[in-house]
mmCIF file of C-alpha atoms and ligand atoms in Angstrom:
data_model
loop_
_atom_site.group_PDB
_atom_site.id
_atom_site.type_symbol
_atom_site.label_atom_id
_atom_site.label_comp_id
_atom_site.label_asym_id
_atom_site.label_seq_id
_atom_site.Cartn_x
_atom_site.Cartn_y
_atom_site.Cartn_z
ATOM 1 C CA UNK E 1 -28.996 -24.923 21.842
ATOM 2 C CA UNK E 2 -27.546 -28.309 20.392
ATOM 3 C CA UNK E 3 -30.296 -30.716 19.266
ATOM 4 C CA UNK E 4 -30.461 -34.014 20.876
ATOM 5 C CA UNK E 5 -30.754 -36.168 17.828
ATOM 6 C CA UNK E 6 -28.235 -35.037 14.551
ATOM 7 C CA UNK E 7 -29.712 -32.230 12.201
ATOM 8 C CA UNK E 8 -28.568 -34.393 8.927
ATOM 9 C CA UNK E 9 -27.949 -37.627 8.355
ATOM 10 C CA UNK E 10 -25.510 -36.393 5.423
ATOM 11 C CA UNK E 11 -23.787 -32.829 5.106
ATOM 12 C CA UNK E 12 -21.167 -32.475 2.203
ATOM 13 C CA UNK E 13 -19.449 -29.472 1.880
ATOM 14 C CA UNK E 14 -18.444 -28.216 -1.786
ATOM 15 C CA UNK E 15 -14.686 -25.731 -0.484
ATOM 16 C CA UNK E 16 -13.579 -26.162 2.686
ATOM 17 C CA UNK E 17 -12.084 -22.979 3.068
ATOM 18 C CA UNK E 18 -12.213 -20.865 6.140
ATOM 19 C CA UNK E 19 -16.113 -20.908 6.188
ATOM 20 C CA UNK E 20 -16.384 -24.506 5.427
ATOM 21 C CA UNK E 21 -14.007 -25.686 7.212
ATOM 22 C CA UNK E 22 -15.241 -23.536 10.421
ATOM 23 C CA UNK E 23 -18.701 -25.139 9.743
ATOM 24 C CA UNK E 24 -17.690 -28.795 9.746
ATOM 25 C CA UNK E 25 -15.713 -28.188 12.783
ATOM 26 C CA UNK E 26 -18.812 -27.057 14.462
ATOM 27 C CA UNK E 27 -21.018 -29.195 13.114
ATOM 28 C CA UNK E 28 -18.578 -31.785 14.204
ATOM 29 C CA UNK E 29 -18.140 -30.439 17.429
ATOM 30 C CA UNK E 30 -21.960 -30.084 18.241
ATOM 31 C CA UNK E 31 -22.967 -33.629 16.193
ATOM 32 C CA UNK E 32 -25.224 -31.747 13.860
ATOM 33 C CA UNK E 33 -24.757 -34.523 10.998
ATOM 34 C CA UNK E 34 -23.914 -38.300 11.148
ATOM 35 C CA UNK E 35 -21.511 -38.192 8.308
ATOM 36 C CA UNK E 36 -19.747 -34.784 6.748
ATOM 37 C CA UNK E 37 -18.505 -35.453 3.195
ATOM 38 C CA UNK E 38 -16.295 -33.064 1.520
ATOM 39 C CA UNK E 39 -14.989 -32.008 -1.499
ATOM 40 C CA UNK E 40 -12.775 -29.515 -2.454
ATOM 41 C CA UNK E 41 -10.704 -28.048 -6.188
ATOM 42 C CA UNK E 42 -7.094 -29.025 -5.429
ATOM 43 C CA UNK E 43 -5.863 -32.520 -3.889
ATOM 44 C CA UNK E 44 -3.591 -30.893 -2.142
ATOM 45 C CA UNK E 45 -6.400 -28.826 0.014
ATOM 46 C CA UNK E 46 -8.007 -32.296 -0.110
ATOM 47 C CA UNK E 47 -5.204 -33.743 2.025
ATOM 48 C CA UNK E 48 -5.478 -30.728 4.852
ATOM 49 C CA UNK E 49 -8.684 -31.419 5.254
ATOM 50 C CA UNK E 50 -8.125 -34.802 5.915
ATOM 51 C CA UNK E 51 -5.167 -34.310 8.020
ATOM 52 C CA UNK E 52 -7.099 -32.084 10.004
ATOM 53 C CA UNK E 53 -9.708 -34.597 10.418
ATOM 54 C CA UNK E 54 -12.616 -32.143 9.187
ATOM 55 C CA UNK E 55 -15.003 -35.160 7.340
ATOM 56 C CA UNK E 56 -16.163 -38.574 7.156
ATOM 57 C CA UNK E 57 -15.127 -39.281 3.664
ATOM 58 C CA UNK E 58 -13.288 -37.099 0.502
ATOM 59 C CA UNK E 59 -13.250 -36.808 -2.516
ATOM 60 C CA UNK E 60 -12.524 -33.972 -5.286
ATOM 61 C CA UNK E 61 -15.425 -35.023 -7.456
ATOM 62 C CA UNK E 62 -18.247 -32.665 -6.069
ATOM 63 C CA UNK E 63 -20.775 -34.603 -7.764
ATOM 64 C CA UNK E 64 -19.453 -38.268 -5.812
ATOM 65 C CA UNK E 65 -19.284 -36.261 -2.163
ATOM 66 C CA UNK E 66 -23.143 -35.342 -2.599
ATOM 67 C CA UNK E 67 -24.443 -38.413 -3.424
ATOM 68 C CA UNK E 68 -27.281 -39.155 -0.458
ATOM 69 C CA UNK E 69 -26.410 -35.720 1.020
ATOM 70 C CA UNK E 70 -29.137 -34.782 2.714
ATOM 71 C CA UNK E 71 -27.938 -31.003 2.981
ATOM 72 C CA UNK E 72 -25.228 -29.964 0.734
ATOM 73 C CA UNK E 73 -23.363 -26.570 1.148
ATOM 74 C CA UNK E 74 -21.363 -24.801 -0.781
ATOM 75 C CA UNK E 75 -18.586 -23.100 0.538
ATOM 76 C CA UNK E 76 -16.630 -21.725 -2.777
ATOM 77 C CA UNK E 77 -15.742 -18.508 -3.688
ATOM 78 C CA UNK E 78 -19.141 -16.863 -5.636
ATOM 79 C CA UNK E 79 -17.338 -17.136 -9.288
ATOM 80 C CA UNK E 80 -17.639 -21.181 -8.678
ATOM 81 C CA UNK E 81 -21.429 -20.969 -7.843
ATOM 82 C CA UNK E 82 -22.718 -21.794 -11.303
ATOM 83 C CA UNK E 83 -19.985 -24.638 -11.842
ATOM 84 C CA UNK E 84 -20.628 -25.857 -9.216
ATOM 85 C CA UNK E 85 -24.818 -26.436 -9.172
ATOM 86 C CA UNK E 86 -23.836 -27.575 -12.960
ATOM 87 C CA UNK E 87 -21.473 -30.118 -11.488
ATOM 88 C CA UNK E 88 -24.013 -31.492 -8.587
ATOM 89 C CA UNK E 89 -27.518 -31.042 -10.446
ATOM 90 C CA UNK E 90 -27.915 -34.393 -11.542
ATOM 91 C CA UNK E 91 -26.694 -36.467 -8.675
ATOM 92 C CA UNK E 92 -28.941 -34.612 -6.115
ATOM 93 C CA UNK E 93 -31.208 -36.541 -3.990
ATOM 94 C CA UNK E 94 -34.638 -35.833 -4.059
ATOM 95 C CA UNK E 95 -35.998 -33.500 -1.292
ATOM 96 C CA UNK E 96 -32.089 -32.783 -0.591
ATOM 97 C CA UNK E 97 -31.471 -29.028 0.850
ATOM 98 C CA UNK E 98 -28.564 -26.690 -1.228
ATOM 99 C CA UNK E 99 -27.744 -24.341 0.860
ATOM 100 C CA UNK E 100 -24.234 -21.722 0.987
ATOM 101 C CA UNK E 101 -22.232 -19.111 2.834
ATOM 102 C CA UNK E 102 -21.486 -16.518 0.071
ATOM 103 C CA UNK E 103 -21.386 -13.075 0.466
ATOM 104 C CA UNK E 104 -23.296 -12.012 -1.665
ATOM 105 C CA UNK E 105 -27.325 -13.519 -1.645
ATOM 106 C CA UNK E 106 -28.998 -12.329 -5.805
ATOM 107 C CA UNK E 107 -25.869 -14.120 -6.983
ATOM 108 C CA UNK E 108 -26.474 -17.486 -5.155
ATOM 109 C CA UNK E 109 -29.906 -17.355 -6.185
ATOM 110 C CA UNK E 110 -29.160 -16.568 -9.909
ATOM 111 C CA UNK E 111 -26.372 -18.585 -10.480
ATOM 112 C CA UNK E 112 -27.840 -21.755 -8.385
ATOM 113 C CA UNK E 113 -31.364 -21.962 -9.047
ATOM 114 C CA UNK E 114 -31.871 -22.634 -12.440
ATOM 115 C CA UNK E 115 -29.350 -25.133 -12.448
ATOM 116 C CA UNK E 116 -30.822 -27.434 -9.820
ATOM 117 C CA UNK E 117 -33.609 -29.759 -10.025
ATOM 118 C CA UNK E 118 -37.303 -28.636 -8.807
ATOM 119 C CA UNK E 119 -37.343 -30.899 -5.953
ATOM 120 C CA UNK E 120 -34.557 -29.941 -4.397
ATOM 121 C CA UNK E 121 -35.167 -26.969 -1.867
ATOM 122 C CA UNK E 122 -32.608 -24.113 -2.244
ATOM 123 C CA UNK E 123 -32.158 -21.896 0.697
ATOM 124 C CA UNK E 124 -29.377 -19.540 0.325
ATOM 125 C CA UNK E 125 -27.230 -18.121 3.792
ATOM 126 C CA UNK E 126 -24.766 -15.887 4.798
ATOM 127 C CA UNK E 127 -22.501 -16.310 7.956
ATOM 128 C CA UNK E 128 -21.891 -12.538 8.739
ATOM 129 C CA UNK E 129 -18.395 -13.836 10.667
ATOM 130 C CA UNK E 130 -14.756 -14.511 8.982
ATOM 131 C CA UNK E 131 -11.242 -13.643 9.640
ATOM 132 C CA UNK E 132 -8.283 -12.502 6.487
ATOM 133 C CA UNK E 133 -7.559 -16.105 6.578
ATOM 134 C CA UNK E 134 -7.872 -18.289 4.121
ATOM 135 C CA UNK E 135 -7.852 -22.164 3.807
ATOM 136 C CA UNK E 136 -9.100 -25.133 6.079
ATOM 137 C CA UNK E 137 -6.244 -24.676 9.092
ATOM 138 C CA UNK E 138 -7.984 -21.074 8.915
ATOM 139 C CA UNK E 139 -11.215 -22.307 10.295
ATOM 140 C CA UNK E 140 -12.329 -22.562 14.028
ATOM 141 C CA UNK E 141 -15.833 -24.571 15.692
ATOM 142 C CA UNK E 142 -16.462 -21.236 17.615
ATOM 143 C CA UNK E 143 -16.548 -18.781 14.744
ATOM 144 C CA UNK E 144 -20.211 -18.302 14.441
ATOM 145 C CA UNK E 145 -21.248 -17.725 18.186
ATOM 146 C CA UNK E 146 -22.391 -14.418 18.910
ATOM 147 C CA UNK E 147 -22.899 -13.768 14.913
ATOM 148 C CA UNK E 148 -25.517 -13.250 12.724
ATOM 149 C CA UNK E 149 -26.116 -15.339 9.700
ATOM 150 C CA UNK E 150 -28.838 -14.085 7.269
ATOM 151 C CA UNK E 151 -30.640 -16.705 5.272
ATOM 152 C CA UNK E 152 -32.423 -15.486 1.883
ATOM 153 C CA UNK E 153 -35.150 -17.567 0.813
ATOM 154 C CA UNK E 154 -37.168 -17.266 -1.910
ATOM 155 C CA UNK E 155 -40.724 -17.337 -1.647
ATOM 156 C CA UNK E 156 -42.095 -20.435 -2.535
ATOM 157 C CA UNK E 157 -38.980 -22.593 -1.132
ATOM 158 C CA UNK E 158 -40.323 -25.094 1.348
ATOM 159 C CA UNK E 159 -40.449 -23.917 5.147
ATOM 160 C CA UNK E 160 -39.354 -27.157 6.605
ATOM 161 C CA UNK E 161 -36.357 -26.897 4.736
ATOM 162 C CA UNK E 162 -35.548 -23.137 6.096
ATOM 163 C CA UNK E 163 -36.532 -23.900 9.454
ATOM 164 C CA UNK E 164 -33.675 -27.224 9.386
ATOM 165 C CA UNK E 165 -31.135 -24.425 7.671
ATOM 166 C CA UNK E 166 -31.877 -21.996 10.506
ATOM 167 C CA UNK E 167 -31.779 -24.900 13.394
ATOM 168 C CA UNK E 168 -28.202 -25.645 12.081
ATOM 169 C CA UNK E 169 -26.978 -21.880 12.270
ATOM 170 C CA UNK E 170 -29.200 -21.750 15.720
ATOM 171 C CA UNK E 171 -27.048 -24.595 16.811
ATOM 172 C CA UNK E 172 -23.876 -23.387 15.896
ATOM 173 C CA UNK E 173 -24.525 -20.272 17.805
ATOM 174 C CA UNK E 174 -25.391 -17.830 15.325
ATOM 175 C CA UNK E 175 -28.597 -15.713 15.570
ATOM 176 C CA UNK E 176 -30.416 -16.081 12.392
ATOM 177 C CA UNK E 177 -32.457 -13.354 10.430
ATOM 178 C CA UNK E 178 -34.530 -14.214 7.236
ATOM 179 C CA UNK E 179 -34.529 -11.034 4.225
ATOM 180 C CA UNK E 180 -34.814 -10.755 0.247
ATOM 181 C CA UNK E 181 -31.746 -11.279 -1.275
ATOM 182 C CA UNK E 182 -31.882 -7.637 -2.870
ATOM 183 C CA UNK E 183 -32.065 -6.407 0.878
ATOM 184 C CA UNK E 184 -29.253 -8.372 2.138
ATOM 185 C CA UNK E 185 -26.919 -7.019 -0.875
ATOM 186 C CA UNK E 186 -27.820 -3.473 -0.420
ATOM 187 C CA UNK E 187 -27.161 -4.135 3.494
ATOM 188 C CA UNK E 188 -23.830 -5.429 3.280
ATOM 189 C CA UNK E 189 -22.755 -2.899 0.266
ATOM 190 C CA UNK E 190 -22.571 -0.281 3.348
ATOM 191 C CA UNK E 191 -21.769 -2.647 6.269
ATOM 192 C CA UNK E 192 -18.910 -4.996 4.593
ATOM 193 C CA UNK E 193 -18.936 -3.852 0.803
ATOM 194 C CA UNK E 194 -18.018 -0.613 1.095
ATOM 195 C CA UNK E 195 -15.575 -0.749 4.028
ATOM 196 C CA UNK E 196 -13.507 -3.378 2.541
ATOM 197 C CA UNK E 197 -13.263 -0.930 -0.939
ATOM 198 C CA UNK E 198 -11.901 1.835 1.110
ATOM 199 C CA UNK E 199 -9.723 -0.667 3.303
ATOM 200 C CA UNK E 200 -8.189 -1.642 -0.421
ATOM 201 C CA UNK E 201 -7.551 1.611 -1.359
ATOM 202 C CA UNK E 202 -5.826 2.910 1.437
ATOM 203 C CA UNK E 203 -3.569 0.153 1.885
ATOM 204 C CA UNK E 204 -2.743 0.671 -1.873
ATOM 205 C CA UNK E 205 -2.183 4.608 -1.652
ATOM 206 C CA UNK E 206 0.349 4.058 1.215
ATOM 207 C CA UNK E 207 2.008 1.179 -0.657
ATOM 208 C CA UNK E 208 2.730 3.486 -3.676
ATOM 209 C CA UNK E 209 4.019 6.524 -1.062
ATOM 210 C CA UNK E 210 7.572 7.007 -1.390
ATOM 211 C CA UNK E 211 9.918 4.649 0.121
ATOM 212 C CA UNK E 212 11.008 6.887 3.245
ATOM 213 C CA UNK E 213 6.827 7.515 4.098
ATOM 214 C CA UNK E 214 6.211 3.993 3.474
ATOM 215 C CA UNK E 215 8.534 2.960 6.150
ATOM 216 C CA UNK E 216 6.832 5.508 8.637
ATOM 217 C CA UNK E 217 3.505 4.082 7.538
ATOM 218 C CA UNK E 218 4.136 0.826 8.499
ATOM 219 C CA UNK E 219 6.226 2.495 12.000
ATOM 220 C CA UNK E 220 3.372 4.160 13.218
ATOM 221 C CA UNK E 221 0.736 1.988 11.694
ATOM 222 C CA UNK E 222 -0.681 1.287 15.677
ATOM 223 C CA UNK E 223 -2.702 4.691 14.794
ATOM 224 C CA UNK E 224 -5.491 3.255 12.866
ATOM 225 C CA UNK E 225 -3.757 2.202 9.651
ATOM 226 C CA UNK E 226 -3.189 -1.260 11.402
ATOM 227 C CA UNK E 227 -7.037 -2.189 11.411
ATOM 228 C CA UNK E 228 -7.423 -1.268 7.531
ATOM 229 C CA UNK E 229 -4.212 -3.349 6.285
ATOM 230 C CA UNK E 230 -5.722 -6.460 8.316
ATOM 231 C CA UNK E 231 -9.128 -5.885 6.341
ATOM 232 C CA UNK E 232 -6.892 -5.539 3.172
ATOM 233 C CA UNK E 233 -5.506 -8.826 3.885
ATOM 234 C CA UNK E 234 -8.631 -10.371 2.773
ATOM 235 C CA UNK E 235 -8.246 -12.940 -0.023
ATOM 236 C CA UNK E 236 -8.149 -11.131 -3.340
ATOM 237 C CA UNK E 237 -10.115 -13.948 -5.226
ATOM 238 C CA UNK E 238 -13.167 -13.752 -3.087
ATOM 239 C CA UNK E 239 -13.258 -9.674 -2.925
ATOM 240 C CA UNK E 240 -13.506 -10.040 -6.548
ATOM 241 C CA UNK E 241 -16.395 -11.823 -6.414
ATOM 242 C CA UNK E 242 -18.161 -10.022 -3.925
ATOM 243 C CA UNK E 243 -17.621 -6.314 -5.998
ATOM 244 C CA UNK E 244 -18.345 -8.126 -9.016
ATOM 245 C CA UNK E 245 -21.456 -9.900 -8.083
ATOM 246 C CA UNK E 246 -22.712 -6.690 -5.932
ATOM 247 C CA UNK E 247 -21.944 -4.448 -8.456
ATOM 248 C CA UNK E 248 -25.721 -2.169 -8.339
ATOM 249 C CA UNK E 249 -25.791 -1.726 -5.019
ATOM 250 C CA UNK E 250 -21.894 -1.185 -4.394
ATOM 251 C CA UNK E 251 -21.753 1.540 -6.844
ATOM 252 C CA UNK E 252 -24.973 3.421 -5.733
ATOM 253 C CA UNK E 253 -23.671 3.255 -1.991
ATOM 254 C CA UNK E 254 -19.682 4.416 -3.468
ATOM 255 C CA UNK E 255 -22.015 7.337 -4.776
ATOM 256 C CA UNK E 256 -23.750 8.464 -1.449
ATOM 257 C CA UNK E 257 -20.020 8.063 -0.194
ATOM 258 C CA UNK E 258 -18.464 9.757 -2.839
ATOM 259 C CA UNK E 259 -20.766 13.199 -2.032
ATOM 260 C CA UNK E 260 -20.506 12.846 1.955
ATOM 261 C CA UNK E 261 -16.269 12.362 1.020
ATOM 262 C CA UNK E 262 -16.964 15.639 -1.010
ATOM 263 C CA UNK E 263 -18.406 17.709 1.429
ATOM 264 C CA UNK E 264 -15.893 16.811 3.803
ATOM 265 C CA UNK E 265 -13.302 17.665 1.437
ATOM 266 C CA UNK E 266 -14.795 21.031 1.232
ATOM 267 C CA UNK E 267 -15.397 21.102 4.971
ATOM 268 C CA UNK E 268 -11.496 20.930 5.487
ATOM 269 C CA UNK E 269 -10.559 23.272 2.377
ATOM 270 C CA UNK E 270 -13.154 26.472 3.966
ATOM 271 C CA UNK E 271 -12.040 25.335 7.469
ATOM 272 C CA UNK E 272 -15.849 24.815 8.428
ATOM 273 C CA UNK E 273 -14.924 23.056 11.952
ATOM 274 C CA UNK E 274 -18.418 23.236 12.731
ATOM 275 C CA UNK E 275 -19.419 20.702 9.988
ATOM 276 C CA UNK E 276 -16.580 18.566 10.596
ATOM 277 C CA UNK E 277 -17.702 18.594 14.025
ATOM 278 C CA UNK E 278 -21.215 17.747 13.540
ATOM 279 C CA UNK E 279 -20.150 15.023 11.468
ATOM 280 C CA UNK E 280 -18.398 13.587 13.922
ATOM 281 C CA UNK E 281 -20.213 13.515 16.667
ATOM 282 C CA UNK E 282 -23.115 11.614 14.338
ATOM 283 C CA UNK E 283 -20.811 9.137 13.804
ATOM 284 C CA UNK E 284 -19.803 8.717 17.395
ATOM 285 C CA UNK E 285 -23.655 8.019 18.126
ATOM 286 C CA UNK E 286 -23.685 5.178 15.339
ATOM 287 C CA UNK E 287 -20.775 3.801 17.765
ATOM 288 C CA UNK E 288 -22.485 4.012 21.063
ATOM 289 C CA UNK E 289 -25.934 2.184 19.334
ATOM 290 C CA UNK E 290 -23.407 -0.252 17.610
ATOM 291 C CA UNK E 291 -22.072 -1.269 21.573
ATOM 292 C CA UNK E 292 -25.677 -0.913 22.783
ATOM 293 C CA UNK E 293 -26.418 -3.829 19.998
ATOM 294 C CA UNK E 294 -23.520 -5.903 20.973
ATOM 295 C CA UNK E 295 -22.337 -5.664 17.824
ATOM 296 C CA UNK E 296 -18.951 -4.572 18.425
ATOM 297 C CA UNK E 297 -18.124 -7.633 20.559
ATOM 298 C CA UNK E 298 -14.206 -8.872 19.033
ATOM 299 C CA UNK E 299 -14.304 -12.233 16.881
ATOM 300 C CA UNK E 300 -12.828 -14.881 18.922
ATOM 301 C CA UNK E 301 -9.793 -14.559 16.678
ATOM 302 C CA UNK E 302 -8.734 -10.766 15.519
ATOM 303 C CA UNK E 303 -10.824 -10.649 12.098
ATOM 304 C CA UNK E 304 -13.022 -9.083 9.705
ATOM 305 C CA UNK E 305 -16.851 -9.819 9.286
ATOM 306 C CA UNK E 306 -17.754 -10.095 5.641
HETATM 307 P P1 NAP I 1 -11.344 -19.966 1.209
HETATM 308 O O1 NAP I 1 -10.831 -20.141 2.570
HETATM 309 O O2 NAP I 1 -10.469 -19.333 0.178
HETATM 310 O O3 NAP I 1 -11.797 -21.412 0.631
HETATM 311 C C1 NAP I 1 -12.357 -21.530 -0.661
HETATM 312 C C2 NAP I 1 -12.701 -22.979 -0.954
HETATM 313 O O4 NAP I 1 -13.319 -22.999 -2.256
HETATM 314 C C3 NAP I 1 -11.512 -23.912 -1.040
HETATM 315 O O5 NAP I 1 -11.900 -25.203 -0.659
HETATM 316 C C4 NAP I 1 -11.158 -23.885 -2.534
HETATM 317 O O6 NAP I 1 -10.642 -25.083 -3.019
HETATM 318 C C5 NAP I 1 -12.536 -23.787 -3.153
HETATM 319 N N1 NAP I 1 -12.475 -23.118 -4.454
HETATM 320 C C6 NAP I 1 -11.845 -21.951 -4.757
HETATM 321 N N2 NAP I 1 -12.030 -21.621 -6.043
HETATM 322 C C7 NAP I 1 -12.788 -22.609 -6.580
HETATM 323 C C8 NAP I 1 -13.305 -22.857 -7.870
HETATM 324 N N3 NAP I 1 -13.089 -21.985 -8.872
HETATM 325 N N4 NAP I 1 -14.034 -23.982 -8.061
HETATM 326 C C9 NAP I 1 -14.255 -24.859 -7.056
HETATM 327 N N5 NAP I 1 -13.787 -24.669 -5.799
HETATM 328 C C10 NAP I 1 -13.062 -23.566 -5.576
HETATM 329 O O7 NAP I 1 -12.720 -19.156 1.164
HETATM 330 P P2 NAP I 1 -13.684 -18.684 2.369
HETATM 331 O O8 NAP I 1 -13.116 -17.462 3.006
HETATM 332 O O9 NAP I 1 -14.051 -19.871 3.176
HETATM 333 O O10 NAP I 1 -14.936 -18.165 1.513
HETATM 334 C C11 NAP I 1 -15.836 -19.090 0.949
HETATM 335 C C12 NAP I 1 -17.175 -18.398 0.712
HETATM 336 O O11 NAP I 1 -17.625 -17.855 1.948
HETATM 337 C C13 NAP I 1 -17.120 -17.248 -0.294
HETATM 338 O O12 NAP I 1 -18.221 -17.369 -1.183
HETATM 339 C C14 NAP I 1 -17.265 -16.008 0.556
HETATM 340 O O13 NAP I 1 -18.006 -14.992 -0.114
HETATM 341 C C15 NAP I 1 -18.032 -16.520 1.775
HETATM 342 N N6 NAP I 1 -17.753 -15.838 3.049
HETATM 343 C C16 NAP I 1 -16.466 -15.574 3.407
HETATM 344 C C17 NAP I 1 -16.218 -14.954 4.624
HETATM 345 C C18 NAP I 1 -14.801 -14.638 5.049
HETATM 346 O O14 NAP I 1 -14.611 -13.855 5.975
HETATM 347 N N7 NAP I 1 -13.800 -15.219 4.432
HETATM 348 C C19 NAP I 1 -17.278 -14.631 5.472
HETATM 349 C C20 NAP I 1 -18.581 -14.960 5.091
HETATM 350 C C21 NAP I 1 -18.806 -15.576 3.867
HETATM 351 P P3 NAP I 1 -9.120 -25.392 -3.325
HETATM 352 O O15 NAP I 1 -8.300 -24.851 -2.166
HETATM 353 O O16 NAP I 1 -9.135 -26.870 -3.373
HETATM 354 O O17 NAP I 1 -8.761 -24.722 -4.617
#
């Protein structure tokens, strides 16, 4: 539901990527803030924005766009977090929320928090909602609805200031659900994480087929192959990030997978249809409760949820 009075009085946006830039736009579209500053790494993604119309005012200093902000959130990939609270520590208001969209929630906390000052409320978030795109023409107003975005809190972080973070996702049409950070990670290592690693390696093992299979692959690639070189589309820069920021609970799940990949192996090599079988139809269920979520509804533009 969109508020009748702005959320903010001053958002700025450190990157304004596909996530930022799909933020602004919405909180644009629904008035959420009275001015949107933004800042952003390279003048040239500086000038997109601003062709595009996404703020209020620019600048590539992130410390000078956060200056009165009264929510600032960053929007970078995860390897930029602890630059970037570095860069904006001292010019924070007091009372000002820090909030961000990474992917993965111990990292914002440890790289952020002990570089900001005490009275400024941190209250980490995660948009579960994104595309293979990259860049501020990427973004769209409408790319939250019908997501979820998880917000990690810690513990003694003021209330007000997670129940203003959750009223902007609210009003941007995501549903919003509060967890540790640790449980969000090992969450999205299985959801996101691990998908995305085999997505990678796929793609990669058919790139290095010979030429004359290659060609097929990419012939008949309507057969499922499609969906997984779309996921490995993802920028390379922030999949970096992700793996090597949710590196504990990544490699424990890649172990659970590694076994089930095993005995599936073996399944095939003793002809054991019946386990193969079995298998399957498990996995069909996890569909069917999937649909009965609504959680297999199509992004409003063909792409992946990180
Ligand atoms: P993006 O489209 O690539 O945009 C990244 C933004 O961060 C750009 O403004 C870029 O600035 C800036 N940036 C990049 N490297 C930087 C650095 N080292 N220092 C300062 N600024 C830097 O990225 P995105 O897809 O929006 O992802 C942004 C965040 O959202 C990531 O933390 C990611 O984990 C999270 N996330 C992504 C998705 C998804 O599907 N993509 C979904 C949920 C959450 P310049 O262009 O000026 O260099």
């Amino acid at each position: 539901m969109t508020p009748t009075q702005p959320l903010f009085n001053r958002v700025a946006f450190i990157g304004i990527g596909l996530i930022g830039s799909s933020l602004a736009r919405a909180i644009r579209k629904y008035h959420l803030a009275d001015h949107i500053a933004i800042s952003t790494r390279r003048a040239e993604t500086l000038d997109t924005a601003k062709a595009l119309n996404l703020g209020d005012s620019y600048s590539q200093d992130p410390a000078e766009a956060i200056v009165d902000a009264d929510l600032v959130v960053i929007c970078t990939p995860m390897g930029a977090f602890e630059a970037v609270a570095k860069a904006i520590s001292p010019a924070l208001k007091t009372g000002a929320i820090v909030t961000d969209v990474g992917s993965v929630k111990s990292t914002a906390v440890n790289d952020l928090l002990p570089h900001l000052p005490k009275d400024v409320h941190l209250v980490p978030g995660h948009p579960i909602a994104g595309t293979e795109h990259s860049g501020p023409e990427s973004g769209y107003a409408d790319l939250f609805p019908g997501h979820w975005c998880i917000l990690t809190p810690t513990d003694d972080v003021d209330s007000a200031a997670v129940d203003k973070v959750k009223a902007l996702w609210l009003a941007c049409g995501a549903k919003v659900e509060i967890m540790t950070p640790d449980h969000h990670d090992r969450v999205l290592a299985i959801t996101s994480h691990l998908p995305h690693l085999i997505a990678f390696t796929i793609v990669d093992t058919a790139a290095q087929l010979a030429e004359e299979t290659q060609k097929e692959v990419i012939q008949f690639s309507a057969s499922g192959f499609r969906d997984f070189t779309r996921i490995a589309a993802s920028d390379p820069v922030m999949w970096r990030d992700v793996f090597l920021s949710n590196k504990g609970a990544v490699l424990d799940i890649l172990g659970r997978f590694r076994e089930d990949l095993d005995q599936l192996t073996t399944a095939i090599e003793d002809d054991d249809g019946e386990l193969l079988e079995e298998t399957f139809a498990r996995t069909r269920a996890i569909r069917r409760g999937i649909i009965d979520e609504k959680q297999h509804i199509p992004d409003a533009k063909p792409g992946k949820k990180t």
